[in-house]
Each structure stands twice: as structure tokens, then as C-alpha cells.
Amino acid sequence: MSIARGVRSTRSARTVRIASGQGFWGDDLDAPVRQVRGGRIDYLMLDYLAEVTMSIMRKQQLRDPAAGYARDFVPLMERIIGDCVERDIRVVTNAGGVNPSECARAVAEAGRRAGAGGRARIGVVTGDDIVDRLDDLIAAGHPLEHMESGEPLESVRHLVRSANVYLGARPIVEALRRGARIVVTGRSTDTALTYAPMAWEFGWSWDAYDLLASGVVAGHINECGAQASGGNCSADWWEIPDLARVGFPIIEAGPDGSFVVTKHPGSGGVVTLRTVKEQLLYEMGDPESYITPDVTADFTTIRLARQGPDRIRVHGIRGGPPTPFLKVSVACSAGYKAVGTLVYAWPDAAAKARAAARILRERLDRLGLAFDRVLVELVGWDATHGHLAGEPPPDLPEVQLRVGVRGQDRAAVERFTREIAPLVLTGPPSVTGFAGGRPRVQEMVAYWPALIERTVVEPHLAVDVFEV
Amino acid sequence: MPRIPLLELAHARSGDKGDTANIGLIAYDPMDYPLILEQVTADRVKHHFGSLVRGAVERFELDNLYAVNFLLHGALDGGGTVSLMTDAQGKVFSTALLRMEIEVPEEVATRVAGRGRQPARRKESAS
């Protein structure tokens, strides 16, 4: 597939409003509806993917070839597609997961049910999924070494569950150019969902690195939903109003790359320098070198200014060229784990919980069960800050004992799950909280980040646009 | 000089990338940013977390935001779905860092005293 080098939009808007509607798969289901109906927006971006999400979706697809995407997206589009057509709003999402084509097909069906047949086009981006090409790629000299350990993927090849390349904005722009109202991708970067509409609307060229870097910063602010507008904000959290109706962030972008972060009038939450700064630093690595498929952004050049209530202006951003590589997210099966809990009450709650953990470990030893790791935490005391919490006082009202094990032998982990409940009658007293039944054994998936030369990926990218 | 917790000088957000936790530490007031730069070094943070962080600690400065970013390598028990930790995604390393104490001039300690915590509710006048 060839993707247009220079982009040009038929629209010549001076300000484009790109609303965030979803920060992860499992976020507030009604947030996108509030974004569409609560005021004027031009684009709705919906981020559904996290590092582990792709492997979960792959597992679903192996059971059912028509699955493997964020299913919530389909009923959502059935609710809002009419509004999107009437208000001329475009939707850009990575809800496609490991199966964007099936996702788009289901959305088209939902759109027809909602009466949008013949009134909207859907664009689908494919080519990020390289799981079926892995053997060929390795044979052709692409070792897909782990970015931290340097180990080649060959060593865990038989354990690979999914492998997807992070794609940038170009295929999304191509779908928009071909008139798509809804663009469904697989593993696009979270930020591309926001800056692709900016690049398209303003006709930015692919070597306008400062502009693209501004788009990346806008995308980073949008990609976690309400985390930029008052949610999970540690600065004076008790003063943040009306989080029950929190307004998700909206980027008001201009052609020069500068933009304002805001939210719909009358919605809950706040947009302040503090909420925006906290989100800018979220999941940050080296701030001078925020690498994406299209540009390397420098977060140390960001300038922020308060422009009014719930309005933060962002400008001054510099960027440089991207690297010759794209990042690959590989998920590998990594054994089994289980976590069991019991609750101990006053007095000496923590001492009782620790005694129970010692008894449990001795029993596991006597059974000859070996694990790669056993972790004991006292929820209510040290589960979040470890030894920084100091020693628990004897008058602690209650504590939850939480014991986790992991290993390669499923039977051993299974047996562990049967050793929790017996502690109720055979261990320290004033214990409860076991009504949930035995813990569940979970298959673990390890994340294997790698790099691949973009030249072996880009020729495989495809954009398909069709009518609902 | 008085010692105060970082909680009174800065707010923070943390998250994960694989087995690495990141913490963004942001001065409430730009005038306190130099104190943070001087005292909240990568070494001090590594020492503060002790056995909670197996690998190195890196620090990056964002003077434009009056903020620093820390990478805590080997902090999440393997990270992702492998980790057994309650906080497998490193979400509360933020406030764990805000526990750290630093030395500040008397006037700073007085100015920021009580920051970072919800003010006690006033008792109802009845009763």
C-alpha cells in the first residue's frame, strides 16, 4: 500500500476539537456519549489498548475467529452513530485489537441497525499483526531481541501468543482522506488517535516535526481520558468537583500546533496546570526523546499557560525525526499464578496474618511444591508502600492477608489454591473473608518489547474503506 | 534545618512500563523546584525505596514544568500480568515517594506545613 506523503484536507478549519472518550478497555462507558452530546466536537478518539490487552484479545480470537477486539465499542457506536452523522463527528479508535476487520464488520451492522446505512463510511487499518509472519521475519534476519535483556525472540518462540507493531498516524490519515467517518485500527499508538486528525485537518507534512510533536503531546494528554481533567489527581484531590459527571478532556487544536486542553462546559472535574502536568508525566521515560512512529517529541520544550477556567494553552513544542524502527509488542505465555486472601481482625491482626503466612509456607514446603515466587502482603498495612509503612501497631483493627504464587507447573499452583481455606479452622483465630471460594489459577502473559525495521512492516499495511 | 515530607512540596503521578515504575514529581510552587532538584536526587530516591527497587533509579528534569521524572527499574515484580503485587502497575509509587523527607529552610517549612493532606473537617457546632 502506498500512503500519501503530503496530506491535505478538504476542510480548512482554524480550530479542530478532538475529544477523548475512553482511556482504556473498561473505562466509563457513558463518557463517549457525554462527549458527543455535551457540546461541539469534531473528532472522538477512543483508546482501548494497553500492553496486556492484545494478548487477552488474541486468546479470545483463538476460541472464536470472529472475536479479538474491544466488544464494548460496537454497542457504543450503535448508540452514537446517529449523533456522529448529524453533528459531523468522526471517530478514531484502536478498538480493533487483534481483529480490526471483524470489529469494523460488527460496527457496520450496528450502524445499519441504528439507521445509518448508506450515511457513513468505515475505514479499517490492518497490517500491524505480525504473529503469522514471525518465523519468516526471524529467518530473514530480524531477531526481535528483547529491548532490555537483548535475548532473541527465538528462545521463547513457542510461547508467543501475539505480536503487533505499533503503527503511527499515516494509515489513519489515509482512511480519513478516503472519507471514513469511523476509523478502526489494531495496535496504533495511543497518541496517533489524536494527532492523525490534526495532521489530516491542517495538512501537515510528514517532515513538519515540531507540528507532529505538538500532536503527540496532545495525544498523550488525551489518551488516558479523565486523568487529564481531574481523575486520579493527587494535588488537592478533595477540592476537585463533581467527579461523578467528570468531563473527559478535549483538545482544541490550531494549525500552528498549539492547542488548548479543555472540557465541556458544565461537566465535572477540572482542567488545571496541575491536572495537565500530572498527565504529561504519566508513563514517561526520557522526556527529551518520546519516540513515536512519526516523530520524536521533546517534552522538555512544552510551554503551558492558564487561559481561563478549565482552559490550559499548550505551545512551543519541538520535535525531531523518528527512528528507522517500529516498536513491536509481543506477548508470551509465562506460566501460572494464583492469589489467595483471608482477613484477620483485632487484636494483633498483623501478627496473626503473618503467623498464618508462615504456616501456609511450611505446608507448601511439606507438600513439595516449588514456585518461582511467593509474595506475602498485608493489605491494610504494607501492600502498597512496603517497608516504608514501618511496623504495624498491635491495635490495627484488621488486615487482609494476601498471598500470591507463580510458577511453570499448573498443578502446583492449583494445589496452592486449596491450601488457603483450611487456614480458617487450622490457623490463627479471628479470621474471616473466605466466602469468595478458592482462588482462580490464571495463565500469565509476559510482555516482550522489541524493535523491527519499518521497511519490513510498512509494505504490509492496508487501509480498507467501505460504506455502512 | 527542619525536615519535611515531599508531600508538602510536590504532587506526583506514577505508572508502569513493563517492570519499570515511573514517578512524575511536580513542585506545587515553582519557587520550591530548586530544592527538589538539589535534594531529591536519583541516589536519594534509590536509598528511600531500598528493597522495593531492585534495579537502578534514573532521574530526568523538566524545568519547563517544574517537575522531575524518575524511572525505578525492577520495581514491579516482573510487571504486567506476571507480577504478584497488589500494585503491579506502579500506581501508588507516587505517594510512596511523597513520604520521603528532605531538609528545607525554616520559612519554607512554615509556608508549606500541612499541604498535601485533606484539611480536617470542622466539627458541627451542635452537641
XYZ file of C-alpha atoms in Angstrom:
595
model
C 0.000 0.000 0.000
C 1.223 3.474 -0.716
C 0.290 6.200 1.710
C 0.133 9.788 0.528
C 3.274 11.700 1.549
C 1.829 15.157 1.855
C -1.609 15.290 3.369
C -4.250 17.834 2.547
C -7.698 18.176 3.950
C -10.733 19.493 2.134
C -11.763 21.159 5.381
C -9.932 24.326 6.332
C -10.997 24.658 9.936
C -8.983 27.022 12.092
C -9.737 25.068 15.245
C -10.369 21.349 15.408
C -11.839 19.846 18.572
C -10.661 16.325 19.349
C -12.397 14.753 22.336
C -11.115 11.860 24.422
C -13.825 9.303 25.129
C -12.053 6.271 26.551
C -8.730 5.830 28.354
C -8.618 2.024 28.447
C -10.831 -1.017 27.806
C -13.071 -0.876 30.853
C -13.294 2.915 31.203
C -16.544 4.877 31.820
C -18.989 3.524 29.190
C -21.016 6.748 29.040
C -18.078 9.154 28.685
C -18.060 8.987 24.854
C -21.805 9.685 24.796
C -21.316 12.747 27.012
C -18.515 13.943 24.720
C -20.678 13.628 21.598
C -23.802 15.251 23.062
C -22.368 17.733 25.585
C -21.077 20.368 23.142
C -19.348 20.790 19.801
C -16.575 18.367 18.877
C -15.125 17.337 15.507
C -13.422 14.077 16.460
C -13.885 11.471 19.162
C -10.816 9.363 19.973
C -11.228 6.114 21.878
C -8.189 4.277 23.257
C -8.920 0.682 24.252
C -5.476 -0.931 24.272
C -2.883 -1.496 26.976
C 0.220 -3.698 26.827
C -1.545 -6.819 28.067
C -4.837 -6.220 26.231
C -3.595 -7.587 22.894
C -2.756 -10.996 24.349
C -6.172 -11.233 26.053
C -7.836 -10.407 22.737
C -5.679 -12.953 20.910
C -6.798 -15.623 23.369
C -10.436 -14.714 22.640
C -9.794 -14.851 18.886
C -8.265 -18.334 19.099
C -11.514 -19.532 20.733
C -13.752 -17.599 18.310
C -12.331 -16.348 14.963
C -14.893 -13.501 14.959
C -13.651 -12.168 18.346
C -10.453 -10.398 19.401
C -11.485 -6.745 19.620
C -12.993 -4.363 22.204
C -16.601 -5.543 22.090
C -17.861 -2.514 24.059
C -17.161 -0.376 21.002
C -19.971 -1.974 18.955
C -22.970 -1.147 21.218
C -21.377 2.268 21.822
C -21.389 3.033 18.081
C -24.972 1.804 17.831
C -25.855 4.466 20.437
C -23.903 7.362 18.930
C -23.557 6.804 15.189
C -26.720 8.836 14.500
C -25.316 11.772 16.516
C -21.961 11.460 14.736
C -23.602 11.661 11.303
C -25.864 14.584 12.262
C -23.154 16.583 14.009
C -20.390 15.685 11.531
C -18.195 13.976 14.151
C -15.539 11.464 13.150
C -14.464 8.586 15.388
C -10.894 7.266 15.553
C -10.206 4.194 17.672
C -7.852 1.260 18.211
C -10.817 -0.870 19.344
C -9.926 -3.297 16.536
C -7.383 -5.036 18.784
C -6.095 -8.176 17.026
C -9.122 -8.325 14.705
C -9.910 -4.885 13.253
C -11.737 -6.303 10.203
C -14.275 -8.210 12.309
C -14.651 -5.197 14.585
C -15.425 -2.956 11.610
C -17.886 -5.518 10.224
C -19.739 -5.621 13.565
C -19.778 -1.821 13.727
C -21.220 -1.618 10.207
C -24.007 -3.997 11.236
C -24.667 -1.941 14.366
C -24.680 1.219 12.250
C -27.316 -0.252 9.920
C -29.438 -1.261 12.920
C -29.205 2.351 14.083
C -30.417 3.627 10.715
C -27.064 4.907 9.436
C -26.935 2.569 6.405
C -25.502 4.445 3.431
C -24.770 7.530 5.561
C -21.291 6.761 6.914
C -18.071 5.111 5.792
C -15.818 2.940 7.913
C -12.055 2.731 7.441
C -10.086 -0.282 8.677
C -6.321 -0.319 9.199
C -4.580 -3.704 9.106
C -1.009 -4.934 8.875
C 0.157 -4.349 12.462
C -0.372 -8.004 13.351
C 2.836 -9.940 12.568
C 2.198 -13.080 14.643
C 1.789 -15.209 11.497
C 4.934 -13.692 9.913
C 7.255 -14.273 12.877
C 9.050 -17.359 11.545
C 9.663 -15.682 8.180
C 10.879 -12.493 9.857
C 13.260 -14.370 12.166
C 14.546 -16.432 9.227
C 15.108 -13.219 7.268
C 17.389 -11.890 9.980
C 15.055 -9.935 12.276
C 15.850 -11.351 15.723
C 13.237 -9.231 17.610
C 15.539 -9.050 20.620
C 14.025 -8.066 23.964
C 14.670 -4.332 24.330
C 16.007 -4.690 27.873
C 17.592 -8.162 28.105
C 18.794 -8.390 24.466
C 17.609 -12.005 24.255
C 16.409 -13.071 20.758
C 12.724 -13.967 20.381
C 13.765 -17.398 19.070
C 14.376 -18.510 22.671
C 10.672 -18.118 23.549
C 9.217 -18.575 20.052
C 6.963 -21.494 21.099
C 5.447 -19.375 23.884
C 4.420 -16.396 21.714
C 0.697 -15.579 21.913
C 0.522 -12.301 19.964
C 2.842 -9.898 18.150
C 1.783 -6.456 16.974
C 3.666 -3.471 15.632
C 2.800 -0.014 16.970
C 1.592 1.996 13.962
C 1.524 5.774 13.654
C -0.866 8.250 12.070
C -0.312 7.705 8.340
C -2.801 4.882 7.764
C -5.424 6.747 9.837
C -4.876 9.879 7.746
C -5.258 7.753 4.607
C -8.606 6.422 5.890
C -9.786 9.978 6.658
C -8.648 11.114 3.210
C -10.835 8.417 1.703
C -13.840 9.745 3.565
C -14.035 7.424 6.569
C -16.279 8.713 9.363
C -15.188 5.866 11.650
C -11.574 4.650 11.601
C -10.861 1.307 13.295
C -7.258 0.227 13.834
C -5.417 -2.538 15.625
C -2.246 -1.641 17.540
C -1.960 2.024 16.656
C -0.116 4.107 19.199
C -2.489 5.761 21.647
C -1.222 9.211 20.664
C -1.801 8.680 16.907
C -5.549 8.527 17.531
C -5.381 12.241 18.434
C -2.655 13.603 16.137
C -3.800 11.843 12.968
C -6.916 14.075 12.837
C -4.667 17.135 13.415
C -2.236 16.134 10.633
C -5.154 15.500 8.269
C -7.195 18.622 9.052
C -4.245 21.019 8.877
C -2.450 19.272 6.031
C 0.786 18.849 7.982
C 3.605 17.261 6.021
C 5.362 14.240 7.495
C 8.598 16.171 7.999
C 6.933 19.001 9.960
C 8.363 17.524 13.143
C 7.501 20.389 15.501
C 3.856 20.211 14.438
C 3.720 16.440 14.690
C 5.409 16.590 18.114
C 2.693 19.012 19.268
C 0.163 16.451 18.111
C 1.916 13.738 20.095
C 1.743 15.857 23.250
C -1.970 16.457 22.621
C -2.373 12.715 22.172
C -0.533 11.958 25.405
C -2.916 14.297 27.255
C -5.999 12.693 25.649
C -5.003 9.041 25.849
C -5.891 8.360 29.476
C -9.279 10.030 29.487
C -10.207 11.832 32.708
C -6.652 11.525 34.088
C -6.107 14.934 32.422
C -9.301 16.520 33.774
C -9.310 15.792 37.492
C -9.402 12.000 37.779
C -6.613 10.374 39.812
C -5.132 13.798 40.559
C -3.009 13.914 43.706
C -2.991 17.727 44.046
C -5.760 18.760 46.474
C -7.946 15.852 45.319
C -10.675 16.749 47.812
C -11.314 20.035 46.011
C -11.956 18.535 42.564
C -15.683 18.984 41.899
C -18.284 16.544 40.671
C -16.151 13.600 39.553
C -19.385 11.596 39.235
C -20.012 13.502 35.990
C -16.376 14.106 35.104
C -15.846 15.772 31.734
C -13.199 13.981 29.668
C -10.539 16.181 28.030
C -10.988 17.934 24.709
C -8.079 19.236 22.598
C -8.847 22.458 20.694
C -6.097 22.343 18.099
C -4.846 25.053 15.776
C -2.903 24.736 12.503
C 0.322 26.025 14.133
C 0.409 23.040 16.512
C -0.588 24.973 19.605
C -3.702 23.769 21.371
C -5.924 24.271 24.398
C -6.878 21.459 26.777
C -10.444 21.912 27.987
C -13.708 20.018 28.635
C -17.406 20.591 28.017
C -18.987 23.453 29.994
C -20.978 22.242 32.990
C -19.248 18.854 33.201
C -17.474 17.676 36.374
C -13.762 17.607 37.124
C -11.256 20.387 36.355
C -8.571 21.203 33.814
C -5.701 22.990 35.550
C -1.934 23.272 35.183
C -1.721 20.541 37.823
C -4.046 18.029 36.162
C -2.312 18.551 32.813
C 1.210 18.286 34.275
C 0.383 15.052 36.102
C -0.878 13.508 32.864
C 2.112 14.784 30.852
C 4.423 12.883 33.219
C 2.323 9.708 33.272
C 4.196 6.650 31.910
C 7.021 8.967 30.834
C 10.504 7.673 30.008
C 13.202 10.088 28.808
C 11.203 13.299 28.299
C 13.611 14.662 25.662
C 13.068 11.627 23.485
C 9.453 10.486 23.332
C 9.691 8.149 20.347
C 6.677 7.505 18.117
C 6.451 6.013 14.603
C 6.113 9.503 13.055
C 8.230 11.852 15.181
C 10.424 12.041 18.273
C 8.887 14.624 20.618
C 10.777 16.654 23.223
C 8.569 17.053 26.311
C 11.077 19.463 27.884
C 10.021 22.095 25.326
C 6.333 22.114 26.309
C 5.022 25.514 27.430
C 1.821 25.692 29.495
C -0.318 28.744 30.255
C -3.643 29.132 32.004
C -6.089 30.789 29.641
C -9.204 30.805 31.813
C -11.283 28.380 33.861
C -10.716 24.812 32.593
C -8.540 26.062 29.740
C -4.801 25.320 29.548
C -2.902 26.508 26.492
C -0.040 24.264 25.309
C 2.568 25.534 22.836
C 6.264 25.791 21.932
C 6.797 22.074 21.360
C 9.793 20.847 19.356
C 10.288 17.511 17.663
C 12.767 15.600 15.535
C 12.707 12.752 13.026
C 11.506 9.287 14.026
C 13.857 6.290 14.068
C 14.161 3.657 11.293
C 12.490 1.203 13.676
C 8.981 0.500 14.886
C 8.203 -0.962 18.280
C 6.722 -4.441 18.471
C 4.641 -5.666 21.368
C 4.994 -9.435 21.731
C 3.087 -11.353 24.395
C 4.463 -14.684 25.615
C 2.884 -17.303 27.830
C 4.857 -17.245 31.089
C 3.391 -19.875 33.420
C 0.642 -19.699 36.026
C -0.246 -17.699 39.086
C -2.892 -17.516 41.800
C -3.589 -15.100 44.634
C -5.476 -16.041 47.811
C -6.742 -13.794 50.624
C -8.077 -14.016 54.193
C -8.994 -11.243 56.640
C -7.696 -11.129 60.247
C -9.326 -8.947 62.935
C -8.150 -7.113 66.075
C -6.283 -7.714 68.323
C -2.825 -8.379 66.855
C -4.327 -8.582 63.371
C -0.992 -8.218 61.563
C 0.782 -10.728 63.814
C -1.971 -13.292 63.165
C -1.809 -12.742 59.406
C 1.975 -13.187 59.426
C 1.704 -16.342 61.518
C -0.856 -17.723 59.044
C 1.512 -16.977 56.160
C 4.329 -18.871 57.909
C 2.058 -21.892 58.472
C 0.932 -21.804 54.838
C 4.508 -21.693 53.551
C 5.524 -24.618 55.759
C 2.595 -26.668 54.419
C 3.525 -25.793 50.816
C 7.100 -26.931 51.556
C 5.918 -30.188 53.116
C 3.808 -30.852 50.022
C 6.997 -30.463 47.982
C 5.510 -27.646 45.920
C 8.059 -25.394 44.264
C 7.225 -21.932 42.946
C 9.250 -19.305 41.110
C 7.947 -16.756 43.565
C 5.788 -16.470 46.680
C 4.698 -12.967 47.747
C 3.052 -12.195 51.098
C 1.364 -8.808 51.528
C -0.745 -7.378 54.344
C -3.444 -5.270 52.699
C -4.230 -2.506 55.164
C -0.580 -2.243 56.116
C 2.282 -2.882 53.686
C 0.721 -3.889 50.329
C 1.238 -0.510 48.710
C 4.299 1.079 50.328
C 6.129 -1.991 51.671
C 8.632 -1.350 54.467
C 8.101 2.418 54.127
C 4.929 1.877 56.182
C 7.013 0.807 59.190
C 5.874 -1.829 61.703
C 2.104 -2.352 62.173
C 0.655 -1.369 65.591
C -0.955 -4.125 67.698
C -4.260 -2.215 67.720
C -4.638 -2.279 63.923
C -8.393 -3.019 63.556
C -7.983 -5.544 60.712
C -5.716 -6.639 57.914
C -6.106 -8.717 54.762
C -3.509 -11.431 54.237
C -2.799 -11.674 50.519
C -0.555 -14.494 49.299
C 0.410 -14.896 45.647
C 2.406 -17.670 43.998
C 3.644 -18.165 40.460
C 5.391 -20.985 38.633
C 5.557 -23.081 35.498
C 3.696 -26.083 36.951
C -0.056 -25.532 36.740
C -0.768 -28.446 39.125
C 1.383 -26.877 41.860
C -0.420 -23.530 41.535
C -3.754 -25.386 41.542
C -2.789 -27.178 44.758
C -1.847 -23.842 46.375
C -5.404 -22.616 45.800
C -6.659 -25.473 48.018
C -4.401 -24.568 50.924
C -5.947 -21.154 51.752
C -9.373 -22.077 53.145
C -8.040 -24.741 55.561
C -6.257 -21.955 57.460
C -9.653 -20.796 58.728
C -10.008 -23.853 61.003
C -6.348 -24.822 61.333
C -4.560 -21.497 61.858
C -4.626 -18.341 63.980
C -8.026 -17.046 65.244
C -10.401 -14.161 64.396
C -10.198 -14.884 60.685
C -12.865 -14.333 58.031
C -13.337 -13.169 54.455
C -13.018 -16.520 52.662
C -16.562 -16.630 51.241
C -15.364 -15.956 47.676
C -14.246 -19.569 47.304
C -10.933 -20.900 46.037
C -8.640 -18.518 44.175
C -8.584 -18.859 40.382
C -5.476 -20.082 38.550
C -4.510 -17.560 35.856
C -2.211 -18.007 32.884
C 0.460 -15.302 32.946
C 1.485 -13.384 29.853
C 4.855 -11.692 29.742
C 5.346 -8.573 27.687
C 8.269 -8.743 25.251
C 9.093 -5.318 23.762
C 11.245 -5.398 20.610
C 12.158 -3.251 17.618
C 11.721 -4.039 13.941
C 12.872 -2.212 10.821
C 9.919 -0.232 9.497
C 10.712 -1.249 5.911
C 9.527 -4.822 6.551
C 6.242 -3.673 8.105
C 5.054 -0.670 6.122
C 4.540 -2.513 2.774
C 2.063 -4.804 4.571
C -0.161 -2.021 5.900
C -3.590 -1.786 4.315
C -6.482 0.646 4.595
C -9.916 -0.542 3.528
C -12.831 1.898 3.402
C -16.434 0.774 2.938
C -19.979 2.075 3.349
C -22.060 1.169 6.431
C 17.110 22.865 59.269
C 13.658 21.267 59.600
C 12.849 18.050 57.765
C 9.535 17.828 55.958
C 7.929 15.137 53.751
C 7.899 15.773 49.996
C 4.105 15.538 50.320
C 4.162 19.188 51.447
C 6.215 20.425 48.466
C 5.073 18.390 45.493
C 2.362 16.289 43.924
C 3.006 13.154 41.893
C 1.643 10.542 39.498
C 3.151 7.130 38.810
C 2.693 4.335 36.294
C 4.435 1.414 34.617
C 6.394 0.294 31.558
C 6.998 -3.413 31.934
C 8.976 -3.985 35.141
C 9.864 -0.282 35.475
C 7.800 2.175 37.505
C 7.881 5.872 36.624
C 7.096 8.695 39.022
C 6.464 12.251 37.895
C 7.151 14.624 40.797
C 5.809 18.167 40.352
C 6.529 21.174 42.592
C 3.352 22.878 43.809
C 5.176 26.173 43.688
C 7.901 26.929 41.093
C 9.966 28.591 43.849
C 10.420 25.191 45.538
C 11.622 23.422 42.380
C 15.342 24.154 43.046
C 15.040 22.474 46.473
C 13.613 19.387 44.791
C 16.393 19.377 42.184
C 19.040 19.693 44.852
C 17.726 17.152 47.340
C 15.615 14.606 45.503
C 18.493 13.008 43.607
C 18.403 9.594 41.939
C 20.682 8.275 44.717
C 18.433 9.585 47.494
C 15.365 8.085 45.813
C 17.097 4.722 45.345
C 18.017 4.761 49.036
C 14.480 5.798 50.058
C 12.871 2.843 48.263
C 15.539 0.346 49.403
C 14.499 -3.249 48.697
C 11.362 -2.127 46.831
C 13.513 -1.271 43.797
C 15.926 -3.983 42.607
C 17.496 -2.061 39.726
C 18.808 1.423 39.077
C 16.957 4.714 39.553
C 17.215 7.341 36.797
C 16.177 10.992 37.043
C 15.136 13.328 34.206
C 14.496 17.037 34.689
C 11.653 19.012 33.129
C 12.459 22.583 34.111
C 9.580 23.773 31.911
C 7.049 22.004 34.152
C 8.947 22.437 37.458
C 8.975 18.657 37.563
C 11.295 15.655 37.613
C 10.663 12.173 36.254
C 12.082 9.082 37.942
C 12.446 5.646 36.412
C 12.614 2.879 39.007
C 13.885 -0.240 37.252
C 12.980 -3.674 38.593
C 10.263 -2.323 40.884
C 7.185 -4.267 39.797
C 7.973 -7.959 40.413
C 8.210 -8.589 36.670
C 5.374 -6.221 35.779
C 2.237 -6.743 33.698
C 0.305 -9.928 34.380
C 3.395 -11.696 35.762
C 3.635 -9.530 38.885
C 2.046 -10.810 42.092
C 2.000 -7.347 43.664
C -1.230 -5.555 44.585
C 0.307 -2.550 42.833
C 1.514 -4.409 39.738
C 1.125 -1.248 37.609
C 3.060 1.004 39.992
C 0.094 3.315 40.524
C 0.916 4.204 44.134
C 4.693 4.549 43.961
C 3.747 8.224 43.655
C 2.718 8.643 47.269
C 5.443 6.263 48.436
C 7.921 8.850 47.106
C 5.966 11.683 48.780
C 6.813 10.036 52.130
C 10.494 10.917 51.598
C 11.803 13.640 53.928
C 14.071 16.485 52.859
C 15.717 19.346 54.695
C 14.327 22.794 53.969
C 14.817 26.317 55.360
C 12.575 27.259 58.276
C 10.486 29.682 56.202
C 9.733 27.016 53.602
C 8.645 24.540 56.287
C 6.296 27.143 57.753
C 4.862 28.134 54.386
C 4.036 24.602 53.234
C 3.060 22.984 56.559
C 0.017 20.725 56.172
C -0.004 20.703 52.360
C -0.956 17.511 50.555
C -3.476 16.276 53.093
C -7.193 16.815 53.269
C -7.837 19.503 55.911
C -9.619 18.188 58.998
C -13.369 18.714 58.813
C -14.710 21.341 61.195
C -16.839 19.841 63.957
C -20.555 20.643 63.769
C -21.452 23.417 66.194
C -24.365 21.432 67.648
C -23.864 18.999 70.605
